Amino acid sequence: SSSGPIASASIRKQFERSHARFDYVRRVSPTIRGSQSLEDDMVALLEHDLSKTWLAGFRGGYNLRSSETETLAGTVADLNRDQAFVGGFVAYKFSREISLRSEYRFTHSIISANGRTVDTNSLFLTLLYNGEAQTFRGY
């Protein structure tokens, strides 16, 4: 393939009050100068229902991207990147379809082009809508 996912796997396990998921994707995409960028992305998710309305969880992942670019002078620059993240979240379910989630995420990145390491702390507040089809009186 010259563009898009070339491998994808997802493992899901549901327990009585917990849900676990692991996703792996390998992507390839062309760059502007004719070379390709190759990316491996892995994410693990664990959620636990604390009650009917509260949910707590953990997410962790690793992203490895290899890419290069050629400058106008003909030199090749390495744009490889390694990035790992961990995060924890708490969600409140208003209904089966709508929930509000607060998440803390720590990200550690190593960028090969300049040998720099970047650590990031983030806080997210997200309104989620799952979009499941609703029936009216069973129809």
GROMACS .gro file of C-alpha atoms in nm:
model
  139
    1SER     CA    1   0.000   0.000   0.000
    2SER     CA    2   0.123   0.350  -0.074
    3SER     CA    3  -0.100   0.524   0.179
    4GLY     CA    4  -0.317   0.439   0.480
    5PRO     CA    5  -0.330   0.156   0.734
    6ILE     CA    6  -0.137  -0.155   0.633
    7ALA     CA    7  -0.203  -0.352   0.952
    8SER     CA    8  -0.459  -0.314   1.226
    9ALA     CA    9  -0.552  -0.525   1.528
   10SER     CA   10  -0.792  -0.464   1.813
   11ILE     CA   11  -0.846  -0.684   2.117
   12ARG     CA   12  -1.144  -0.616   2.343
   13LYS     CA   13  -1.248  -0.789   2.664
   14GLN     CA   14  -1.554  -0.707   2.870
   15PHE     CA   15  -1.587  -0.810   3.232
   16GLU     CA   16  -1.886  -0.760   3.460
   17ARG     CA   17  -1.800  -0.397   3.547
   18SER     CA   18  -1.478  -0.341   3.353
   19HIS     CA   19  -1.375  -0.307   2.989
   20ALA     CA   20  -1.029  -0.359   2.845
   21ARG     CA   21  -0.907  -0.276   2.495
   22PHE     CA   22  -0.578  -0.287   2.307
   23ASP     CA   23  -0.539  -0.135   1.959
   24TYR     CA   24  -0.243  -0.158   1.723
   25VAL     CA   25  -0.219   0.018   1.386
   26ARG     CA   26   0.067   0.041   1.137
   27ARG     CA   27   0.027   0.322   0.884
   28VAL     CA   28   0.222   0.435   0.583
   29SER     CA   29   0.175   0.771   0.416
   30PRO     CA   30   0.357   0.952   0.137
   31THR     CA   31   0.542   1.272   0.207
   32ILE     CA   32   0.562   1.579  -0.014
   33ARG     CA   33   0.907   1.487  -0.151
   34GLY     CA   34   0.825   1.130  -0.256
   35SER     CA   35   0.951   0.944   0.051
   36GLN     CA   36   0.720   0.767   0.293
   37SER     CA   37   0.644   0.801   0.660
   38LEU     CA   38   0.592   0.479   0.860
   39GLU     CA   39   0.405   0.486   1.190
   40ASP     CA   40   0.327   0.226   1.459
   41ASP     CA   41   0.058   0.325   1.709
   42MET     CA   42  -0.038   0.120   2.018
   43VAL     CA   43  -0.302   0.216   2.275
   44ALA     CA   44  -0.427   0.027   2.583
   45LEU     CA   45  -0.747   0.127   2.763
   46LEU     CA   46  -0.896   0.001   3.089
   47GLU     CA   47  -1.232   0.133   3.216
   48HIS     CA   48  -1.418   0.041   3.533
   49ASP     CA   49  -1.779   0.128   3.623
   50LEU     CA   50  -1.776   0.271   3.975
   51SER     CA   51  -2.156   0.304   3.970
   52LYS     CA   52  -2.432   0.348   3.712
   53THR     CA   53  -2.325   0.708   3.653
   54TRP     CA   54  -1.950   0.718   3.735
   55LEU     CA   55  -1.667   0.560   3.537
   56ALA     CA   56  -1.291   0.564   3.600
   57GLY     CA   57  -1.018   0.455   3.365
   58PHE     CA   58  -0.659   0.445   3.247
   59ARG     CA   59  -0.511   0.495   2.900
   60GLY     CA   60  -0.157   0.437   2.788
   61GLY     CA   61   0.006   0.429   2.451
   62TYR     CA   62   0.318   0.436   2.240
   63ASN     CA   63   0.369   0.593   1.897
   64LEU     CA   64   0.678   0.534   1.686
   65ARG     CA   65   0.710   0.734   1.365
   66SER     CA   66   0.994   0.713   1.114
   67SER     CA   67   1.012   0.973   0.843
   68GLU     CA   68   1.265   1.180   0.655
   69THR     CA   69   1.255   1.485   0.437
   70GLU     CA   70   1.490   1.634   0.182
   71THR     CA   71   1.571   2.004   0.197
   72LEU     CA   72   1.611   2.226  -0.110
   73ALA     CA   73   1.988   2.199  -0.069
   74GLY     CA   74   1.963   1.819  -0.107
   75THR     CA   75   2.039   1.728   0.254
   76VAL     CA   76   1.822   1.471   0.428
   77ALA     CA   77   1.669   1.552   0.766
   78ASP     CA   78   1.560   1.278   1.005
   79LEU     CA   79   1.208   1.342   1.141
   80ASN     CA   80   1.174   1.028   1.357
   81ARG     CA   81   0.972   1.055   1.675
   82ASP     CA   82   0.906   0.828   1.974
   83GLN     CA   83   0.615   0.925   2.197
   84ALA     CA   84   0.466   0.753   2.501
   85PHE     CA   85   0.170   0.869   2.707
   86VAL     CA   86  -0.021   0.765   3.017
   87GLY     CA   87  -0.343   0.911   3.145
   88GLY     CA   88  -0.620   0.864   3.394
   89PHE     CA   89  -0.978   0.980   3.366
   90VAL     CA   90  -1.310   1.004   3.545
   91ALA     CA   91  -1.641   1.026   3.358
   92TYR     CA   92  -1.998   1.107   3.457
   93LYS     CA   93  -2.275   0.950   3.245
   94PHE     CA   94  -2.577   1.175   3.198
   95SER     CA   95  -2.743   0.903   2.989
   96ARG     CA   96  -2.638   0.598   2.789
   97GLU     CA   97  -2.541   0.826   2.499
   98ILE     CA   98  -2.393   1.136   2.668
   99SER     CA   99  -2.112   1.160   2.923
  100LEU     CA  100  -1.866   1.420   3.048
  101ARG     CA  101  -1.503   1.312   3.098
  102SER     CA  102  -1.209   1.477   3.272
  103GLU     CA  103  -0.866   1.336   3.187
  104TYR     CA  104  -0.509   1.401   3.295
  105ARG     CA  105  -0.240   1.295   3.045
  106PHE     CA  106   0.141   1.288   3.067
  107THR     CA  107   0.329   1.265   2.737
  108HIS     CA  108   0.701   1.195   2.686
  109SER     CA  109   0.840   1.257   2.335
  110ILE     CA  110   1.183   1.210   2.182
  111ILE     CA  111   1.232   1.396   1.853
  112SER     CA  112   1.529   1.267   1.650
  113ALA     CA  113   1.576   1.575   1.430
  114ASN     CA  114   1.720   1.780   1.715
  115GLY     CA  115   1.770   1.513   1.983
  116ARG     CA  116   1.522   1.695   2.203
  117THR     CA  117   1.305   1.541   2.474
  118VAL     CA  118   0.968   1.700   2.546
  119ASP     CA  119   0.748   1.622   2.847
  120THR     CA  120   0.391   1.752   2.849
  121ASN     CA  121   0.122   1.756   3.117
  122SER     CA  122  -0.234   1.805   2.990
  123LEU     CA  123  -0.581   1.825   3.136
  124PHE     CA  124  -0.884   1.761   2.914
  125LEU     CA  125  -1.255   1.811   2.969
  126THR     CA  126  -1.456   1.627   2.701
  127LEU     CA  127  -1.826   1.593   2.624
  128LEU     CA  128  -1.883   1.251   2.463
  129TYR     CA  129  -2.177   1.146   2.248
  130ASN     CA  130  -2.173   0.786   2.124
  131GLY     CA  131  -2.437   0.833   1.851
  132GLU     CA  132  -2.609   0.498   1.897
  133ALA     CA  133  -2.937   0.463   1.710
  134GLN     CA  134  -3.242   0.509   1.930
  135THR     CA  135  -3.571   0.329   1.876
  136PHE     CA  136  -3.910   0.473   1.948
  137ARG     CA  137  -4.125   0.216   2.132
  138GLY     CA  138  -3.935  -0.071   1.975
  139TYR     CA  139  -3.965   0.042   1.610
   0.00000   0.00000   0.00000
